[in-house]
Structures are given as structure tokens and as C-alpha cells.
XYZ file of C-alpha atoms in Angstrom:
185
model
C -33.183 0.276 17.221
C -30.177 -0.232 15.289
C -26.790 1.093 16.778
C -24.367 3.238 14.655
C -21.117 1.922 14.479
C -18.484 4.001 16.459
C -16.271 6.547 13.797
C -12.314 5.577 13.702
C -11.701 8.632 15.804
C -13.771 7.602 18.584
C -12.382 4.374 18.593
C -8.858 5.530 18.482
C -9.806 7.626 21.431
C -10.888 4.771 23.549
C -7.257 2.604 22.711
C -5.280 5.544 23.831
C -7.434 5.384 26.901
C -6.176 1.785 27.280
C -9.415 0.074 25.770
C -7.553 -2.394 23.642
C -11.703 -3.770 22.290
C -11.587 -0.997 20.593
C -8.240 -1.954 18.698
C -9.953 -4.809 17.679
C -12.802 -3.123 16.431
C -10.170 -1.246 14.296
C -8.968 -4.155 13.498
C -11.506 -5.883 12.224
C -12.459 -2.974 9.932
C -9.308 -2.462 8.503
C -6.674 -5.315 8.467
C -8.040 -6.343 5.049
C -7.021 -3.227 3.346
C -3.566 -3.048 5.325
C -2.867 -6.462 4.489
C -3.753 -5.729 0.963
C -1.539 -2.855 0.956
C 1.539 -4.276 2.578
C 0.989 -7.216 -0.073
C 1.660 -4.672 -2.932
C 4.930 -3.063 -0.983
C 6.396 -6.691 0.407
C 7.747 -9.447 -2.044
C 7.007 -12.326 1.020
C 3.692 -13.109 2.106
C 4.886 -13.528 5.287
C 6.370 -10.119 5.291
C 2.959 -8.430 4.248
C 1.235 -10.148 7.176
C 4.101 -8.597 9.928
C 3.382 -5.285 8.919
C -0.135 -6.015 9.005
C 0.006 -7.281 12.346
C 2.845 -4.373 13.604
C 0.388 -1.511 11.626
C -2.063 -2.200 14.610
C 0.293 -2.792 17.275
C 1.945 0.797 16.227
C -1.489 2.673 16.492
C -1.855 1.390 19.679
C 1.018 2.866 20.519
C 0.730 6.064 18.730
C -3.323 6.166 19.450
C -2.844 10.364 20.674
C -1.622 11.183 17.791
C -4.116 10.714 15.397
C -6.257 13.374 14.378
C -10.020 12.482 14.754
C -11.093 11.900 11.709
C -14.185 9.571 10.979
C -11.728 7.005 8.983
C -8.591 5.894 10.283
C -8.093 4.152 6.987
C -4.891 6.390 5.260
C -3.354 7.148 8.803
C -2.857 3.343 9.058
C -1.538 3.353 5.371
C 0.878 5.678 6.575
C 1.630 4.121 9.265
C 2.729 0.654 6.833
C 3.721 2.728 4.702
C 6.454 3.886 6.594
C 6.825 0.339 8.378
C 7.603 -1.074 4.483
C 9.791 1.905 3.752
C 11.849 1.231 7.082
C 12.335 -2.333 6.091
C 13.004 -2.129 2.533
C 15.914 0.356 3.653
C 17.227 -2.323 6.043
C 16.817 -5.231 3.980
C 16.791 -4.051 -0.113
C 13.822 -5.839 -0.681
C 11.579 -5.296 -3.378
C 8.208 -4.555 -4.443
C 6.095 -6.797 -6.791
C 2.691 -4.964 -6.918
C 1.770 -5.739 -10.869
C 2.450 -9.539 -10.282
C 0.446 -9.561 -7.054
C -1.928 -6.861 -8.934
C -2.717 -8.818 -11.885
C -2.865 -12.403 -10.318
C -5.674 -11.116 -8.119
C -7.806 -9.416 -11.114
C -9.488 -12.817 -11.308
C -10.755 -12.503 -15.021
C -13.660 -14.613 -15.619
C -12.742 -15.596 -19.189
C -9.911 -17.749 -19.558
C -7.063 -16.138 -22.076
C -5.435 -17.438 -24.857
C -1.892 -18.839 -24.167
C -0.696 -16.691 -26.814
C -2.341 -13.615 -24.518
C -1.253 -15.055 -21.304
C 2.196 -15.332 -22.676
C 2.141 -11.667 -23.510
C 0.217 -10.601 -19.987
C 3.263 -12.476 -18.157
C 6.003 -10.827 -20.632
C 4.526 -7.388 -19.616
C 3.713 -8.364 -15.872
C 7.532 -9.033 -15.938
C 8.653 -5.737 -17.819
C 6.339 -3.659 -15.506
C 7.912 -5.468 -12.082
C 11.334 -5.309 -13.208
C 10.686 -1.570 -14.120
C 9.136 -1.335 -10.677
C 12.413 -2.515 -9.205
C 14.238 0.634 -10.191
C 12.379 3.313 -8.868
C 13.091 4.132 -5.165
C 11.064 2.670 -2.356
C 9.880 6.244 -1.776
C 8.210 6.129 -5.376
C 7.219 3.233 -5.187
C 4.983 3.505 -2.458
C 3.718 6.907 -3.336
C 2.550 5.336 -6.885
C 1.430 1.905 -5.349
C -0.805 4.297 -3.053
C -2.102 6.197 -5.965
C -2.431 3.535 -8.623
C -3.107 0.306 -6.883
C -5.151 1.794 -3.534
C -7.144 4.689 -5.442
C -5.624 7.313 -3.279
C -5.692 11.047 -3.922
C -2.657 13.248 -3.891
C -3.922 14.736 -0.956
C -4.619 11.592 0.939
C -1.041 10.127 0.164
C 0.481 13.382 1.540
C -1.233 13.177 5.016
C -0.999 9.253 5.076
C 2.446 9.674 4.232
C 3.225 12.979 5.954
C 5.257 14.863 2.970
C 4.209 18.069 1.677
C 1.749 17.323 -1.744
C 4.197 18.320 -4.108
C 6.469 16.322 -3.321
C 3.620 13.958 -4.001
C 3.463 14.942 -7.373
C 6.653 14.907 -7.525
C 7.462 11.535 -7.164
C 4.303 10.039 -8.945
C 5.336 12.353 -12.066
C 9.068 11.085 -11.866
C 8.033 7.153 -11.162
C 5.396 7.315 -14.296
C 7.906 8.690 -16.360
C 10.429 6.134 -15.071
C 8.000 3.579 -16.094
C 7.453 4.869 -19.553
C 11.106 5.304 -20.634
C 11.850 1.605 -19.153
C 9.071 0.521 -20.759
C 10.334 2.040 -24.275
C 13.590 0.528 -24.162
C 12.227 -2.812 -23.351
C 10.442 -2.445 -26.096
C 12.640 -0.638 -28.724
């Protein structure tokens, strides 16, 4: 008989309870995609993998207050979320998602230099157009663009009201655009 993997909220259940197994059950389900995440937010490596590690560490603290849901998945985006935002107001640092984004696509066919030259020129417009939107855009689109999330999802992960959501990811995609034109104009 083959057992059925405890839901998120279950497990989140037992670490408030004081069960830290259970933490690293979470863990091991979901560092990946936190890791990934902070990666897109953080310009350091090193950087991305503290807020990796502190995501956890904060859930175990904050364990009561999630919800129940089957996925703790966008609860501990909002919880780096917030972690990134937190240090990018102490520290100014910067996001670098498209560079990150576009040397992990792994193409299988090797470009021409002529292309590559081009993919890098734009890879550098895009981050340096990146650069000038607030952090609070920036995650909100790096959430929605890079991690697939919905409107929705990015409100409760990130605990603003949706259209404020909107919002932001209609003011950062315009912010790209008109960057983008003058770049190129």
C-alpha cells in the first residue's frame, strides 16, 4: 500500500506543534522553487541562498499563521518575497532576473554570435530597465512573469489587495516598454 504524502497544511501544523521533521519535509519540497525565486530578486548567489535558508527558518516561526491550504508553495513566496523586499530597502540592491532568466533557458542549439550579441544587448537593456522600477514592482512582475503566478496568487503570497496587483504589473510593463523605446529610438 502506497502512503499519500502529507498536504503543506498538515505539515505546517505539525512544525507549529514543535515537529521540526516536518520542516524538513517542507523543505525538501520546496527549497528548489524558493531558491529559484530569491535567485530572480537577489543580484548575489550567496544572497539568494540566505533567504532561502531564512524563508524556512521564518515559517517555522510563523507556522500558526498559515492558512491550511494543501500547498504552502506562494505563502513561502511571500514570505521571501518580503525577506528580498526588506533587504533591498536596507541595502539598494538590485534585481537581475532576465540575466539569471535567460542564462538558465539552456537552448539546445547553439546561436550565432551575431544573435548572441543581440540576446546580450537586449538581456542588458531589459536588466538595466529592470533597475528602475521599484523593488515593489519588481517583485510583483518577477512573480507573475518569471514564477507563472496569477494575480490572485501574488496578492495572498504577497498580502496586498489584487488591484494593487494590477496595479503595479500594469505600471512596471509599461515602464518596461517606454525604457525599452528610448533605448531603442
Amino acid at each position: 500500500m502506497e502512503l499519500v504524502p502529507e498536504h503543506d497544511g498538515l505539515l505546517l501544523q505539525r512544525v507549529h506543534e514543535g515537529d521540526l521533521s516536518a520542516l524538513g519535509v517542507l523543505y525538501d519540497r520546496h527549497y528548489r522553487a524558493v531558491l529559484r525565486l530569491a535567485r530572480y530578486l537577489l543580484p548575489e548567489e550567496s544572497e539568494a541562498e540566505d533567504v532561502a535558508q531564512e524563508v524556512f527558518l521564518t515559517a517555522a516561526r510563523v507556522a500558526s499563521s498559515f492558512d491550511g491550504r494543501p500547498s504552502s508553495r506562494s505563502w513561502l513566496f511571500g514570505i521571501a518575497a518580503r525577506l528580498v523586499l526588506n533587504r533591498t530597502r536596507r541595502g539598494a540592491r538590485f534585481l537581475r532576473f532576465v540575466q539569471r532568466l535567460a542564462a538558465q533557458s539552456g537552448d539546445a542549439q547553439v546561436p550565432e554570435p551575431e544573435e548572441t550579441l543581440l540576446q546580450g544587448e537586449l538581456r542588458l537593456q531589459l536588466t538595466e530597465a529592470l533597475h528602475k522600477l521599484t523593488p515593489h514592482k519588481r517583485v510583483v512582475i518577477v512573480l507573475a512573469e518569471v514564477e507563472g503566478l496569477s494575480g490572485p496568487e501574488i496578492a495572498a503570497t504577497l498580502g496586498i489587495p489584487i488591484g494593487t496587483v494590477w496595479t503595479r504589473l500594469h505600471h512596471a510593463r509599461n515602464a518596461l516598454r517606454d525604457q525599452l523605446r528610448r533605448t531603442h529610438a
